[in-house]
Short mmCIF file of C-alpha atoms in Angstrom, two decimals:
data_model
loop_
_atom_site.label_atom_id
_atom_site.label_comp_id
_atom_site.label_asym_id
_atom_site.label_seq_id
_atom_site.Cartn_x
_atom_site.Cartn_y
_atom_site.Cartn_z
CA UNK Q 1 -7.29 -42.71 -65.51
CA UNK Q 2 -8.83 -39.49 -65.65
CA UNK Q 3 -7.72 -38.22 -68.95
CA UNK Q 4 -8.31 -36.68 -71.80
CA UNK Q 5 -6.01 -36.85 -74.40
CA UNK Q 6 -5.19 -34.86 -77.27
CA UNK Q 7 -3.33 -35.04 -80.50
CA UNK Q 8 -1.33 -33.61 -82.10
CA UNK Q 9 -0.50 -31.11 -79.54
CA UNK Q 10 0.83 -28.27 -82.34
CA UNK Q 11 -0.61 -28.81 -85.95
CA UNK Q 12 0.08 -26.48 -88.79
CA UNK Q 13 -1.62 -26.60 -91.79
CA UNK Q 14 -2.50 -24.50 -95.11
CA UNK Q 15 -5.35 -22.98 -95.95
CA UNK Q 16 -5.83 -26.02 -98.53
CA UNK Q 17 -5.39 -28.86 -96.49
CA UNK Q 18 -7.14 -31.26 -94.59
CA UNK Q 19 -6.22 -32.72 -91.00
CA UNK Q 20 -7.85 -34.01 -88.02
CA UNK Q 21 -7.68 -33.39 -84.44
CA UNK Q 22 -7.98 -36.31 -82.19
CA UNK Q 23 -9.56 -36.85 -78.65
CA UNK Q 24 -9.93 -39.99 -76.42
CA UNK Q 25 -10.72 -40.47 -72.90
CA UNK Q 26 -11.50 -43.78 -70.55
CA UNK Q 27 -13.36 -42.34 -67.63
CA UNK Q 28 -16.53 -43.40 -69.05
CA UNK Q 29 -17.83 -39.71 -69.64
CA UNK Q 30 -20.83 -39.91 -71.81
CA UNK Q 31 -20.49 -35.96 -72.69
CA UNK Q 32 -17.29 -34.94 -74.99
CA UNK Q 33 -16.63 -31.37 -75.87
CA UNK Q 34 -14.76 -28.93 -78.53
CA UNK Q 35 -13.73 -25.23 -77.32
CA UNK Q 36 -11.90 -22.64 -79.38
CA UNK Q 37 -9.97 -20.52 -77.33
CA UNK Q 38 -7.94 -17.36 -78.89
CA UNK Q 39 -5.15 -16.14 -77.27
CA UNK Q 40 -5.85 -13.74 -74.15
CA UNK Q 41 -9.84 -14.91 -74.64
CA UNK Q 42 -11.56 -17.43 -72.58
CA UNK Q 43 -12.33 -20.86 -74.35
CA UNK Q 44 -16.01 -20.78 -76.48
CA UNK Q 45 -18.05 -23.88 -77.01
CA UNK Q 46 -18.03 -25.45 -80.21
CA UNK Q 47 -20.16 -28.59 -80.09
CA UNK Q 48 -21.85 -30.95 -77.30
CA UNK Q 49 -21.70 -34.94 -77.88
CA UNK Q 50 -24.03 -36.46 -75.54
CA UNK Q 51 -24.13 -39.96 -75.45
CA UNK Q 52 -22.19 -40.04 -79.27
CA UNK Q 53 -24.68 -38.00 -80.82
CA UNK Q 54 -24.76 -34.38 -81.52
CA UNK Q 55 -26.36 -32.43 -79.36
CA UNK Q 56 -25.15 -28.69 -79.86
CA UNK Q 57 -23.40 -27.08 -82.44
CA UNK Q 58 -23.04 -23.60 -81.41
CA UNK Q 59 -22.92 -22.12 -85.04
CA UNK Q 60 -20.01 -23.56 -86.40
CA UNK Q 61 -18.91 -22.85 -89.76
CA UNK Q 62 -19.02 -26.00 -92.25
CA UNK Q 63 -15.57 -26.09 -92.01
CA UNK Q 64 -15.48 -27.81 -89.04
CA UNK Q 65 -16.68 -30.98 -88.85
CA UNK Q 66 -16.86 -32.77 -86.01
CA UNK Q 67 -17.10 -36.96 -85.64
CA UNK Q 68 -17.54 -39.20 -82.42
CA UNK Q 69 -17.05 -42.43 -83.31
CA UNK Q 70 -17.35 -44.04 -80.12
CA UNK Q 71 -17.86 -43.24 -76.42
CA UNK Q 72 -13.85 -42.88 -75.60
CA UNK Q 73 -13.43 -41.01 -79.10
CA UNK Q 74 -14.38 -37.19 -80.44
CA UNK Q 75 -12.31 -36.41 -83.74
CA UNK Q 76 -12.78 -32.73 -85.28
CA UNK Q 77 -12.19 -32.52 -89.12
CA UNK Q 78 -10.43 -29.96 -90.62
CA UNK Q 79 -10.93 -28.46 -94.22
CA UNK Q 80 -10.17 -25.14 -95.89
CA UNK Q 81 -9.91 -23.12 -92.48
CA UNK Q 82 -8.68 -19.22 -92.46
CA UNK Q 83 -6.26 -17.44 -90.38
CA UNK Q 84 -8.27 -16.60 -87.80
CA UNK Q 85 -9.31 -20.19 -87.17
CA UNK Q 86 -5.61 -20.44 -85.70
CA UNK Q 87 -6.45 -20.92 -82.32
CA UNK Q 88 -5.93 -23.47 -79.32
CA UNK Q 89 -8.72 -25.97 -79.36
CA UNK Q 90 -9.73 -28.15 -76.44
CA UNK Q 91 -11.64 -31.29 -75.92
CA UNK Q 92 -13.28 -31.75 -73.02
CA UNK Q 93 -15.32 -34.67 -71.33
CA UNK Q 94 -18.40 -34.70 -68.31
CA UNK Q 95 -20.02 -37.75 -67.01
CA UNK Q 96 -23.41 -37.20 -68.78
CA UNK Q 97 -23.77 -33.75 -69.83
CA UNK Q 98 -26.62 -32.93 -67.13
CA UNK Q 99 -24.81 -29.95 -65.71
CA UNK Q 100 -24.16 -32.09 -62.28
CA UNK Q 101 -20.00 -32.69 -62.68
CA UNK Q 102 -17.08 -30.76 -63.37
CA UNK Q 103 -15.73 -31.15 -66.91
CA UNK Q 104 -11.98 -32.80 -67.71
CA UNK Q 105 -9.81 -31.07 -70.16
CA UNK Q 106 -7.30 -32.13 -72.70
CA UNK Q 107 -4.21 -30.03 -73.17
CA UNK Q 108 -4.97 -28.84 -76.36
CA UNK Q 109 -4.28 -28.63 -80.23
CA UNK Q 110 -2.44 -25.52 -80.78
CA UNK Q 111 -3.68 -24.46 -84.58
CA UNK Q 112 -1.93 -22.31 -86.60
CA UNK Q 113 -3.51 -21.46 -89.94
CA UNK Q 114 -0.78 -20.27 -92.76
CA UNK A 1 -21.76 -15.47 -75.41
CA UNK A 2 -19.86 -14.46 -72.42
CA UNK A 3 -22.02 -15.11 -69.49
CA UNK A 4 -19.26 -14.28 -66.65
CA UNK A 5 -17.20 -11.58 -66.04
CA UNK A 6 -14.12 -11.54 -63.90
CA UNK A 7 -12.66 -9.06 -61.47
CA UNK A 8 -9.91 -7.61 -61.47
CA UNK A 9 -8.55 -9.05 -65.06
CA UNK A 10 -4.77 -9.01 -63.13
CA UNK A 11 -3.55 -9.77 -60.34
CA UNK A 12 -0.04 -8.88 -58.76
CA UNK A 13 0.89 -10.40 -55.31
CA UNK A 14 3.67 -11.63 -53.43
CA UNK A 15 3.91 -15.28 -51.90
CA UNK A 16 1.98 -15.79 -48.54
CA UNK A 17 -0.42 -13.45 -49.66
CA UNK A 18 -4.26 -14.26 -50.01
CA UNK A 19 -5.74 -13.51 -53.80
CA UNK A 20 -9.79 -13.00 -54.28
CA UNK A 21 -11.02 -13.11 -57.70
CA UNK A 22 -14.63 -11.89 -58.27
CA UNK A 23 -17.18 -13.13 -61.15
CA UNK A 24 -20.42 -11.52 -62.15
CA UNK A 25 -23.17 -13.50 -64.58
CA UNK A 26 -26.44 -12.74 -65.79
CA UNK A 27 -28.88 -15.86 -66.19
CA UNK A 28 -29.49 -18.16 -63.72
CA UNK A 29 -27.25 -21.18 -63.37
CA UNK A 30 -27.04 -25.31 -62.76
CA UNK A 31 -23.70 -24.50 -60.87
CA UNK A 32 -20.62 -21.87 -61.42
CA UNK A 33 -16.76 -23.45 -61.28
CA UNK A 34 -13.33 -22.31 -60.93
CA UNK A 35 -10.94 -23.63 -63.66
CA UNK A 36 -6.91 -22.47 -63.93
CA UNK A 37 -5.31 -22.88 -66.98
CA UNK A 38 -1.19 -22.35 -66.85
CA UNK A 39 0.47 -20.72 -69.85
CA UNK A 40 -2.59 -21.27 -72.47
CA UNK A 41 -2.68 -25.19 -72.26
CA UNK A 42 -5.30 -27.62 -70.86
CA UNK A 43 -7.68 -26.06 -68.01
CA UNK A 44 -7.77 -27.58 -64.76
CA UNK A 45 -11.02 -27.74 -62.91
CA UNK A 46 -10.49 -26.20 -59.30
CA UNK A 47 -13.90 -26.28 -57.55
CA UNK A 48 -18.09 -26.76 -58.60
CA UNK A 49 -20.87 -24.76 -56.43
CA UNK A 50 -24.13 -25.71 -56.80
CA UNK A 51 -26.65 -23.27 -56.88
CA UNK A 52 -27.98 -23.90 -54.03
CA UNK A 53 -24.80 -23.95 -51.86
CA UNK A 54 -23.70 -20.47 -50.68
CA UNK A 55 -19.70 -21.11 -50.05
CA UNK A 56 -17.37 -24.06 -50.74
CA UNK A 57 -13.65 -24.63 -49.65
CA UNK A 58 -11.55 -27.17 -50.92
CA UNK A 59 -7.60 -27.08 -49.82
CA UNK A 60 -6.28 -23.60 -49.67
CA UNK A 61 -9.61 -22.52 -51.54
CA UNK A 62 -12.44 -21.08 -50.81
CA UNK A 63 -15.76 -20.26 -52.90
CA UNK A 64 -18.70 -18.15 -52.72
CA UNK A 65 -21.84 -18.01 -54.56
CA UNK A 66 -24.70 -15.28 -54.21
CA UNK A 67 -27.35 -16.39 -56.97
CA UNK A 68 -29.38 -12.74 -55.59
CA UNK A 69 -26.54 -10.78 -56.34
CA UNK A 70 -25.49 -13.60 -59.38
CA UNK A 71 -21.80 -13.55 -58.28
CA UNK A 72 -18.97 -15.32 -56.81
CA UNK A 73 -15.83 -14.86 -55.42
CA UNK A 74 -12.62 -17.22 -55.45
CA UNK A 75 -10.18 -17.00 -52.60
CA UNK A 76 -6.77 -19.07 -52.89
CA UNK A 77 -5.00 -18.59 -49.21
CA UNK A 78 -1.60 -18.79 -48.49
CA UNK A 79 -0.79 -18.12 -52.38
CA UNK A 80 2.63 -19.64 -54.14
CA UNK A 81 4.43 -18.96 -56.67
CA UNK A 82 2.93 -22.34 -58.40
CA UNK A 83 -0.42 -20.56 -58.43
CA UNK A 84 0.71 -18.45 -60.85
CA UNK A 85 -2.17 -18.81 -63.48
CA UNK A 86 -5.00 -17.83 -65.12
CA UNK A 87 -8.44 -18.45 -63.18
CA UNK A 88 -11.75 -18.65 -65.08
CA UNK A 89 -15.21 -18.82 -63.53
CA UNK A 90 -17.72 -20.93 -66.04
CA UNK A 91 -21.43 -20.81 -65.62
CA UNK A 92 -23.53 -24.06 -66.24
CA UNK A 93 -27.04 -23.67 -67.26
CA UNK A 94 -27.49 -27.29 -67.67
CA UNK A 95 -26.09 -29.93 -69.80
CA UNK A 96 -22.47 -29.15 -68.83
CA UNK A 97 -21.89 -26.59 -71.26
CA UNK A 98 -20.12 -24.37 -69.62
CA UNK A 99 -19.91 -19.99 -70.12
CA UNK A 100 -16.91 -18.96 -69.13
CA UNK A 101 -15.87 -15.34 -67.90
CA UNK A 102 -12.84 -13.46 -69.31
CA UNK A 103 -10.66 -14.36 -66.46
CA UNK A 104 -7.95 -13.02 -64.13
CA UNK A 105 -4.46 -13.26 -64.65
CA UNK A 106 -3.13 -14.12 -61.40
CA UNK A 107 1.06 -13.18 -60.45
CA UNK A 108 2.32 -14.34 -57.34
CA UNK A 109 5.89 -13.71 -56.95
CA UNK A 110 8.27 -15.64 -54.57
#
């Protein structure tokens, strides 16, 4: 199995809400990733788990939380986003995170903000 | 921060036809890969060269890497209409987090 899978794949949502996005994989990757890409931009890192615990959070605004609960598993919480948060957001997973292996992509969470 | 940059941003060709894609960085790398991503969904990883490898192929691919000049080049032989894509270049200065360029949009048409 190699992988990564994530849900939903569209998610609207208000301004007031909160909602989760969801990523597993089973290849045994001990790296998982969140990228925000906008539309016609390339995808920007969001955070680094490395080995389930936090490793980079590239200046992230609070409202964005994100939560790996185990190895297979990254969730990212969702609370009183903005417009411009609307975006397609992609989880990604690497065997270890030490810059030797090619990363595996999900298909993405396509956020739109109303 | 956007580490590479891609040349040219579009591409127009018609099938049969080889396509070369060109990225530039500025700090020294880990490794530099190729990913495509069709129609703004999942990307798919294409190729990895290390930093101390000067060319890669892999299929109908082929990769270069100058780490004097800090650039690469992506050639896809033999294109198809299935290639149709967008192709990103992402840097990797350790830890697998990878930079990636602003891309090429990449037409091939039957």
């Amino acid at each position: 199995d190699t992988e990564v899978t994530q849900t939903p794949k569209h998610l609207v949502m208000g301004m007031t809400n909160k909602k989760s996005l969801k990523c597993e994989q089973h290849m045994g990757h001990r790296a998982m990733y969140w990228y925000k890409q906008k539309a016609k931009k390339p995808p920007e890192l969001m955070f680094v788990y490395s080995y389930e615990k936090l490793s980079i959070n590239e200046s992230v605004p609070s409202r964005f939380s994100p939560e790996c609960p185990n190895s297979s598993l990254l969730n990212l919480h969702l609370h009183a986003l903005q417009p411009e948060d609307s975006a397609l957001y992609l989880c990604a997973s690497s065997h270890d995170g030490q810059g030797k292996t090619e990363a595996f992509f999900g298909q993405g969470t396509r956020l739109t903000v109303v | 921060s956007q580490q590479g940059e891609e040349d040219p941003q579009a591409l127009s060709i018609q099938e049969g036809e080889n396509a070369t894609m060109n990225c530039s960085y500025k700090t020294s790398i880990n490794n530099l890969q190729w990913y495509r991503q069709n129609s703004g969904r999942g990307l798919v990883h294409l190729i990895l060269i290390r930093s101390n490898e000067r060319e890669k192929h892999s299929g109908r691919l082929r990769v270069t890497l100058d780490t004097s000049k800090k650039s690469s080049s992506l050639l896809i032989t033999a294109s198809r209409a299935a290639d149709t894509a967008s192709y990103f270049c992402a840097t990797d200065g350790g830890y697998s987090t990878l930079t990636f360029g602003k891309g090429t949009m990449l037409l091939v048409s039957p």
